[in-house]
Each structure stands twice: as C-alpha cells, then as structure tokens.
Amino acid sequence: MSQRGITGAGGALFDDPGQDGLMHRAFLRGAGLSADEVRQRPVIGVANSASELNPCNLGLHSLVQEVKRGVRAAGGLPLEFPTISISEPFTRPTSLYLRNLMSMDVEEMISVSPIDGVVLLGGCDKTVPAQIMGAVSANKPAVMVTTGPRPLSCHGSNTSLTVDDAWSFCDQRRIGEVNDNEWLEFEGNLNADVGTCNVMGTASSMASLAEVLGFALPGSALPDSTSSRRREIAYQTGLEAVAAVNRGQNPRQLVTLESLENAFRTITALGGSTNSVIHLEAIAGRAGLQIGWQRLQDWSRTTPYLANVRPGGEHTLPVLDEAGGVPAVMRRIDDLLNLETSTVRGESWSEELRRTPSVPSLAITERDTPRAERGPLVMLQGNLAPSGAVLKTAGTSDPELFRHRGRVVVFDGLDDLNARIDDPLLDVDTDSILVLRGLGAVGAPGMPEVGHIPIPAKLRRQGVVDMVRISDARMSGTSTGVVVLHVSPEAAVGGPLSRLQDGDEVLLDAENGLLEHCVDGTEFAARTPYQPGDVPQRGFALLHANHVLQPEFGCDFDFLRDPSAPETRPSRQVTLDQGNKTS
C-alpha cells in the first residue's frame, strides 16, 4: 500500500483496492461524498478547536468552510475533526495546565487518522502552540489558520477600545473610582465580536510565531477575525495544505534552531508576549532541540524593538496590519534573520521578503530609529532564579525600576494575595518588591496568568501605577509593568523563591540580566522552604504533577519531548542544590 512518501498510511487507505479500501470509502459515501471524491485524492484533516467555551475560537466555525473550499479546489479531500479547546479566561486554574493535553489530542488524531496532512485551526493563547507541538510530534504536513484578533471596540470617548484597557479600569474599580453602572457598561463594550485579544498579546504573538516558523501564510496573523481577508486566508491555506502534502513538507523540516531564532527575534521586534519564551521552548523540545537561556539572552540583546503597538506601544493592530504586518517587521531586521528557512509555501523567507514592500508607518519604527536598541524580552538569571526568569520592559511607566533593590513583601499563593494586598496595614511602600509564589507549573498547577500582582490599594490611591513584582507564575500578554515572571526553579519544587522572607532585600538589574537575593548564603540555605498543597492522587492532575517540566523546558511533559532533546527531569525532582547550578 502506497504511503505517498510521508509518515503514516494517510489517505492511501482510501485508495486500497481490497477490503480495507472498500470499507473506508463506503463510510464516506454514506456521509454523502461521491465515488470520485473518495478516490485518488490527498486527504487533508481539518483540526477544528472551535468551542462555545472558547469565544476567541468561535469564528473558526465559518473559517472551516473556507479551508474546505481551498482543499477541494486544490484536488484534495477535506475531513474535519474536533479537538479539545482551551480558553485562557474560561479555564481554571489556567489554560497552560491543559496545553500539553491538547497537544496530545492533536498528535494522536493526526497520527492515527487516515490523512496525508492537516490544517490546524486555533486562536486563543495556548491552542496555537498546542497544535504546533502536536503536529511536530506527529510529523505529517501541517499548515495553520489562526482565528484573528477581534475588531476594536468603543467606550465613551475611547474609540479604539482594546482588551488591555481593562486592567486600568479594574484598578479604578478596586479603589472606588468606577460605579456599578459604569462597570456594567464597560462589560458590554469591551469585546465587539469573537476573536483573540486585539493587541500584541500572547494570541497575536503565537499567530506571528506560526507565520515565521512556516506553518501559517505570511501576513496572516493580524487581519480581523470577521474580515473578508480572514476568510480569504482560510481558503488559501486550504490550497497550501494540499501543496504541502505534495511537497512532503513536514513540521520537523520547519522547526530548526534557525527558524526558532527567526521566530524569537521577530517576537522581540514586535514587543510580543513573555509567554512566547515558554511556547518556543516547548515546540523546540518536540523537534529534539533546546534554545536555552544564553541564546535567548543573546538574541534579545541584539534585536531592536520596532513595533509601536499596544500594549507596549501607542497604536493598534490594524495600523500594523496595514503596514504589512509580520513580514514588514521581518524585512526591517532581515540582516539578523536566517533567510533560507522556509515559509508555509515552501519558499525561502529571502524570496518572500523581496516581495514585501517597505511602507512607512507609525506602527513600525525604522531600523535606524528603533523604539529601543535591544528587545523588550529580557532574560534574567541569578541566585533567586538559577534556571532563569523573564521580564518584559515594553510599556512600563518607570524605567528606573529596571535597576532596583528593595525589601520584599511575600504572598503565598492567590488566597494570601487576595486577603492582604489591599489591607491598609500591609507593610509596603513604593520601594518594596512584591513577590507571589507557589504558582508555577507544579504549584498552581500550570502557571496561571496572575504574576501581574495588583498595586496595593493604599499605594494606588497615592498615584503609584508600577512597582517591581516577582513571581513563578505567568502574566497575560496584554499586561505591562515591571513584572519578573517564570522564576525557575519554582517555589513548589524547592527553588530559591521558596526561602524568601518578608523584609529580605532583592536586586533586579535588567541591563545585566540579574535577579539576586541579598541574604547570606548559609542562612538562606538553612531556612525551611515554603511548601504548596498536596500532590494530586488521580487523573490528569497526577500525570501533570509527575511529568511537567520547568519553564526553561517549555513546561512540556518529559515524555512528550523528542528523545534526542537535551536530558531533562520532571519538575518534582528539582532540588535547591540542583537548581543553584548556574550555567
């Protein structure tokens, strides 16, 4: 039986002249397909992650039909199948907790189904990396359509309302500056339609990443979710799915250290989400690679920050899209990129960028006048984060905080934070550093997006809008502030964060990539570490607890990484001594 030169039997099952082929074709004929449709065609699976529990992805229902039209026009047979769908706002404790499960769902469906290739349809933060991770592991030709950002909204005099406006509005509510009627009105105005967050948050960063890695069409990340362009992108992606099968273009050909570097540098130039670091490492691990702290630091230091879009800048995504979107940013840093890596069309990025016009735009600064000479994704390391941490410098109101030494105020988990953060008696001042621990991959579990610790109410009333904050949790890509995230090893597995005490001094030095506690080493090691709750006893929670890795390995499961990837150990096997071995 022919396998068309790709992994797995694929659509060859439908061409088999014997019993197997008869039964496979008969089932499809019973579903209404013609004799011609079920023979001698590349079979393209369409992995649909639409769900009413995931409003970001609801628009995929209409895009599926456009994908199928494209597949049929190219001579293929599209067969849609569902996967689980995870929504950041609707999933507790966090969607990252289920990202690896979704990747397993996607991988197994691609691997065991009689398909030659697949179109991945995702949108919300973790669905896109989950789908790419699963596709890399399954290694059949895979292309992607993202749902696109929702249209801009309006509220009062704000005619360009975006999701990041919610954070300051919520802070105003906390200190009594927003009444019930204003709160209800804002709720109805915030989101104008389905689609992903309409700023350069995690979802748009992941859609951009998919472009650069060669899974999605160049220029496809930013058009509105409800636009005719989005539907055309879906149709064209259906065409490309068949072409990718005919070329034998597999995901592991796309995911290389060179393409990963391109992706990170582009996300850095865009001012993208800190979550990109975790997802890129997870994707790398599925291909048998690891990027590593040092490479990320070097790439960030040498990549200029160019995109002037929210949440870190002034303009909206439609302005960046009109200027050419992701390819336009890549063209401005093309001397830093590996241009022989492949686009989704099988062409080199060198060919693609030659066709990309250079359009002057308020949303993209030119190379010789960057918003910053170095990227806003700053990698940190030190005795408080031996395996690394990340800080996003874009959109902060007080750059002096990037080098800061202060006394810490420690919160043990969300319940403690919520109980004390607005207490008038909280021992905190403007020089304090807020620490939230116990919310890493194991501790939460799943690293929820709560690292953006709110400013204590008594300081907020004094006009304080930013402070240094440190956590082993994550932060929404729509948030800004001097917030150190992904501290590794996390507190729940005995990392140094577990031994911090109120009043300890901590030094943040972003310029030199340092995060250090200033406590005597002997005293620090002798302290009893903070311990989170009990280990789960059953189900996926037990699997997650026993096999999830720390952020430097993308928080993937140890058994899902390619065997050729650098050796790793499950998070619960990390100790303080092991964690303090700084590379």
XYZ file of N, CA and C in Angstrom, residues 29-153:
375
model
N -18.961 7.435 1.670
C -20.085 7.515 0.732
C -21.400 7.633 1.499
N -21.493 6.927 2.615
C -22.693 7.015 3.441
C -22.891 8.379 4.049
N -21.785 9.138 4.168
C -21.871 10.505 4.693
C -22.177 11.520 3.604
N -22.376 11.036 2.353
C -22.795 11.934 1.292
C -21.748 12.267 0.256
N -20.536 11.718 0.358
C -19.494 12.002 -0.623
C -19.666 11.116 -1.842
N -19.187 11.604 -2.982
C -19.330 10.860 -4.234
C -18.197 9.859 -4.398
N -18.350 8.975 -5.358
C -17.310 7.982 -5.640
C -16.015 8.660 -6.049
N -16.116 9.749 -6.797
C -14.920 10.459 -7.232
C -14.209 11.134 -6.057
N -14.985 11.691 -5.145
C -14.397 12.425 -4.020
C -13.576 11.531 -3.103
N -13.902 10.266 -2.994
C -13.237 9.400 -2.013
C -12.109 8.583 -2.640
N -11.692 8.888 -3.859
C -10.634 8.130 -4.513
C -9.539 9.066 -5.035
N -8.299 8.598 -4.921
C -7.148 9.212 -5.580
C -7.005 10.703 -5.274
N -7.191 11.066 -4.025
C -7.031 12.459 -3.619
C -6.211 12.535 -2.328
N -5.364 13.553 -2.181
C -4.756 13.779 -0.865
C -5.848 14.052 0.168
N -5.785 13.372 1.275
C -6.785 13.543 2.322
C -6.226 14.508 3.370
N -6.935 15.606 3.577
C -6.477 16.667 4.482
C -7.396 16.720 5.692
N -6.873 16.399 6.843
C -7.630 16.580 8.074
C -7.732 18.061 8.408
N -8.859 18.447 8.958
C -9.070 19.833 9.374
C -9.353 19.809 10.871
N -8.337 20.141 11.666
C -8.425 20.065 13.125
C -9.052 21.344 13.662
N -10.286 21.257 14.099
C -11.060 22.430 14.487
C -11.158 22.533 16.006
N -10.648 23.622 16.550
C -10.697 23.829 18.001
C -11.756 24.850 18.404
N -12.797 25.015 17.566
C -13.902 25.913 17.928
C -14.673 25.349 19.114
N -15.146 26.231 19.990
C -15.880 25.801 21.180
C -16.636 26.986 21.751
N -17.840 26.739 22.248
C -18.581 27.806 22.921
C -17.985 28.138 24.280
N -17.099 27.289 24.777
C -16.358 27.600 25.987
C -15.048 28.311 25.662
N -14.909 28.739 24.422
C -13.709 29.454 23.994
C -14.121 30.515 22.962
N -14.674 31.648 23.414
C -15.162 32.667 22.479
C -14.108 33.158 21.492
N -12.837 33.124 21.890
C -11.779 33.543 20.968
C -11.794 32.705 19.688
N -12.173 31.427 19.813
C -12.084 30.490 18.696
C -13.409 30.253 17.983
N -14.467 30.914 18.417
C -15.777 30.633 17.827
C -15.836 30.959 16.335
N -15.073 31.940 15.890
C -15.077 32.298 14.484
C -14.533 31.214 13.573
N -13.903 30.206 14.153
C -13.349 29.127 13.336
C -14.435 28.332 12.629
N -15.656 28.328 13.166
C -16.741 27.587 12.519
C -16.935 28.052 11.079
N -16.876 29.362 10.848
C -17.049 29.853 9.476
C -15.784 29.678 8.647
N -14.618 29.760 9.281
C -13.367 29.603 8.543
C -13.160 28.176 8.056
N -13.709 27.203 8.785
C -13.596 25.806 8.368
C -14.119 25.625 6.949
N -15.236 26.244 6.646
C -15.837 26.070 5.323
C -14.933 26.631 4.228
N -14.251 27.735 4.529
C -13.329 28.316 3.547
C -12.112 27.420 3.354
N -11.612 26.848 4.441
C -10.496 25.902 4.332
C -10.883 24.728 3.443
N -12.061 24.183 3.665
C -12.504 23.036 2.882
C -12.626 23.401 1.402
N -13.131 24.604 1.129
C -13.212 25.040 -0.274
C -11.831 25.052 -0.914
N -10.848 25.549 -0.178
C -9.492 25.594 -0.706
C -8.914 24.212 -0.941
N -9.126 23.308 -0.001
C -8.633 21.942 -0.152
C -9.241 21.288 -1.390
N -10.555 21.446 -1.547
C -11.226 20.838 -2.706
C -10.734 21.452 -4.015
N -10.528 22.765 -4.011
C -10.064 23.440 -5.229
C -8.685 22.951 -5.647
N -7.891 22.524 -4.673
C -6.547 22.014 -4.970
C -6.542 20.520 -5.257
N -7.737 19.897 -5.268
C -7.826 18.487 -5.589
C -7.752 17.559 -4.402
N -7.915 18.102 -3.194
C -7.848 17.268 -2.002
C -9.219 16.975 -1.421
N -9.242 16.092 -0.458
C -10.470 15.734 0.258
C -10.347 16.213 1.697
N -11.113 17.241 2.112
C -11.033 17.728 3.492
C -11.961 16.936 4.413
N -11.442 16.503 5.555
C -12.237 15.792 6.555
C -12.009 16.465 7.904
N -13.051 17.111 8.399
C -12.954 17.867 9.646
C -13.048 16.947 10.854
N -12.250 17.256 11.879
C -12.378 16.556 13.157
C -12.168 17.556 14.297
N -12.804 17.326 15.442
C -12.662 18.246 16.573
C -11.490 17.850 17.470
N -10.987 18.825 18.193
C -10.069 18.548 19.304
C -10.581 19.332 20.509
N -10.002 19.076 21.658
C -10.346 19.906 22.803
C -9.905 21.337 22.521
N -10.505 22.271 23.217
C -10.228 23.685 23.013
C -10.053 24.327 24.375
N -9.012 25.122 24.534
C -8.728 25.714 25.844
C -8.701 27.234 25.740
N -9.450 27.863 26.613
C -9.588 29.315 26.641
C -8.904 29.864 27.883
N -8.050 30.857 27.697
C -7.352 31.424 28.857
C -8.319 31.972 29.904
N -9.320 32.786 29.549
C -10.194 33.304 30.608
C -11.161 32.285 31.176
N -11.463 31.209 30.460
C -12.504 30.282 30.906
C -11.960 29.009 31.543
N -10.648 28.818 31.557
C -10.060 27.577 32.056
C -9.393 27.825 33.400
N -9.733 27.015 34.390
C -9.150 27.144 35.719
C -8.335 25.903 36.073
N -7.128 26.072 36.635
C -6.556 27.341 37.068
C -5.957 28.168 35.932
N -5.712 27.540 34.771
C -5.103 28.246 33.659
C -5.113 27.353 32.434
N -5.095 27.960 31.261
C -5.099 27.151 30.043
C -3.778 26.428 29.817
N -2.676 26.935 30.378
C -1.403 26.229 30.210
C -1.450 24.849 30.857
N -2.261 24.700 31.883
C -2.424 23.399 32.535
C -2.887 22.343 31.535
N -3.686 22.747 30.537
C -4.228 21.794 29.561
C -3.534 21.868 28.206
N -2.548 22.737 28.039
C -1.879 22.839 26.730
C -1.280 21.508 26.296
N -0.594 20.826 27.199
C 0.047 19.565 26.830
C -0.983 18.484 26.519
N -2.115 18.513 27.238
C -3.180 17.557 26.946
C -3.743 17.810 25.554
N -3.956 19.071 25.200
C -4.443 19.377 23.864
C -3.436 18.949 22.808
N -2.153 19.150 23.093
C -1.132 18.733 22.121
C -1.159 17.224 21.912
N -1.424 16.476 22.984
C -1.530 15.024 22.856
C -2.752 14.641 22.020
N -3.856 15.336 22.245
C -5.074 15.105 21.465
C -4.794 15.333 19.979
N -4.161 16.466 19.663
C -3.859 16.804 18.276
C -2.893 15.783 17.674
N -1.836 15.464 18.407
C -0.855 14.496 17.906
C -1.490 13.151 17.580
N -2.283 12.634 18.512
C -2.863 11.311 18.302
C -3.867 11.315 17.158
N -4.680 12.366 17.052
C -5.645 12.421 15.965
C -4.951 12.495 14.613
N -3.867 13.258 14.510
C -3.114 13.314 13.250
C -2.460 11.966 12.962
N -1.893 11.356 13.991
C -1.107 10.137 13.805
C -1.966 8.938 13.411
N -3.123 8.792 14.053
C -3.895 7.562 13.854
C -4.957 7.697 12.769
N -5.224 8.901 12.294
C -6.272 9.097 11.297
C -5.727 8.866 9.885
N -6.573 8.425 8.963
C -6.135 8.179 7.582
C -6.071 9.475 6.788
N -5.139 10.336 7.160
C -4.977 11.630 6.489
C -3.535 11.776 6.042
N -3.342 12.553 4.980
C -1.997 12.820 4.459
C -1.396 14.082 5.058
N -2.235 15.005 5.451
C -1.783 16.261 6.032
C -2.918 16.865 6.823
N -2.649 18.027 7.432
C -3.655 18.598 8.329
C -3.609 20.116 8.267
N -4.799 20.720 8.380
C -4.926 22.158 8.611
C -5.322 22.342 10.072
N -4.538 23.105 10.799
C -4.775 23.370 12.215
C -5.524 24.692 12.336
N -6.640 24.696 13.044
C -7.399 25.920 13.260
C -7.404 26.245 14.752
N -6.707 27.315 15.108
C -6.599 27.710 16.512
C -6.658 29.211 16.654
N -6.536 29.676 17.875
C -6.595 31.115 18.105
C -6.150 31.490 19.492
N -6.966 31.145 20.496
C -6.672 31.559 21.871
C -5.300 31.050 22.310
N -4.740 31.778 23.250
C -3.328 31.708 23.624
C -2.655 30.346 23.474
N -3.200 29.315 24.118
C -2.479 28.048 24.192
C -2.886 27.068 23.108
N -3.976 27.357 22.370
C -4.390 26.418 21.331
C -3.378 26.392 20.194
N -2.798 27.529 19.844
C -1.851 27.569 18.724
C -0.574 26.799 19.049
N 0.111 27.077 20.172
C 1.295 26.262 20.460
C 0.958 24.794 20.680
N -0.191 24.496 21.294
C -0.568 23.091 21.490
C -0.691 22.379 20.154
N -1.316 23.035 19.179
C -1.475 22.422 17.868
C -0.137 22.248 17.162
N 0.728 23.246 17.238
C 2.042 23.117 16.601
C 2.850 22.018 17.274
N 2.818 21.956 18.608
C 3.545 20.903 19.322
C 3.065 19.519 18.882
N 1.734 19.342 18.836
C 1.187 18.058 18.420
C 1.552 17.721 16.990
N 1.530 18.728 16.117
C 1.854 18.497 14.711
C 3.321 18.138 14.528
N 4.206 18.785 15.288
C 5.634 18.453 15.195
C 5.870 17.010 15.637
N 5.211 16.594 16.692
C 5.378 15.220 17.163
C 4.807 14.215 16.171
N 3.661 14.520 15.576
C 3.056 13.616 14.593
C 3.818 13.640 13.273
N 4.322 14.807 12.891
C 5.208 14.984 11.736
C 4.585 14.596 10.396
N 3.317 14.934 10.214
C 2.715 14.926 8.888
C 2.589 16.383 8.435
N 2.568 16.645 7.118
C 2.452 18.030 6.654
C 1.324 18.776 7.365
N 1.638 19.961 7.872
C 0.683 20.714 8.681
C 0.774 22.193 8.353
N -0.378 22.812 8.131
C -0.478 24.255 7.941
C -1.520 24.777 8.921
N -1.556 26.088 9.101
C -2.378 26.643 10.187
C -3.151 27.876 9.753
N -4.383 27.973 10.257
C -5.181 29.192 10.174
C -5.484 29.632 11.604
N -5.128 30.862 11.944
C -5.499 31.395 13.256
C -6.760 32.227 13.118
N -7.493 32.333 14.199
C -8.815 32.962 14.128
C -8.766 34.463 13.913
N -7.645 35.091 14.287
C -7.509 36.535 14.104
C -8.012 37.331 15.292
N -7.482 38.546 15.474
C -7.914 39.389 16.594
C -9.312 39.945 16.358
N -10.073 40.105 17.442
C -11.410 40.677 17.330
C -11.325 42.153 16.932
N -12.353 42.702 16.332
C -12.332 44.125 15.953
C -12.213 45.029 17.183
N -11.758 46.250 16.966
C -11.680 47.234 18.039
C -13.082 47.605 18.507
N -13.184 48.048 19.760
C -14.466 48.431 20.341
C -14.463 49.928 20.671
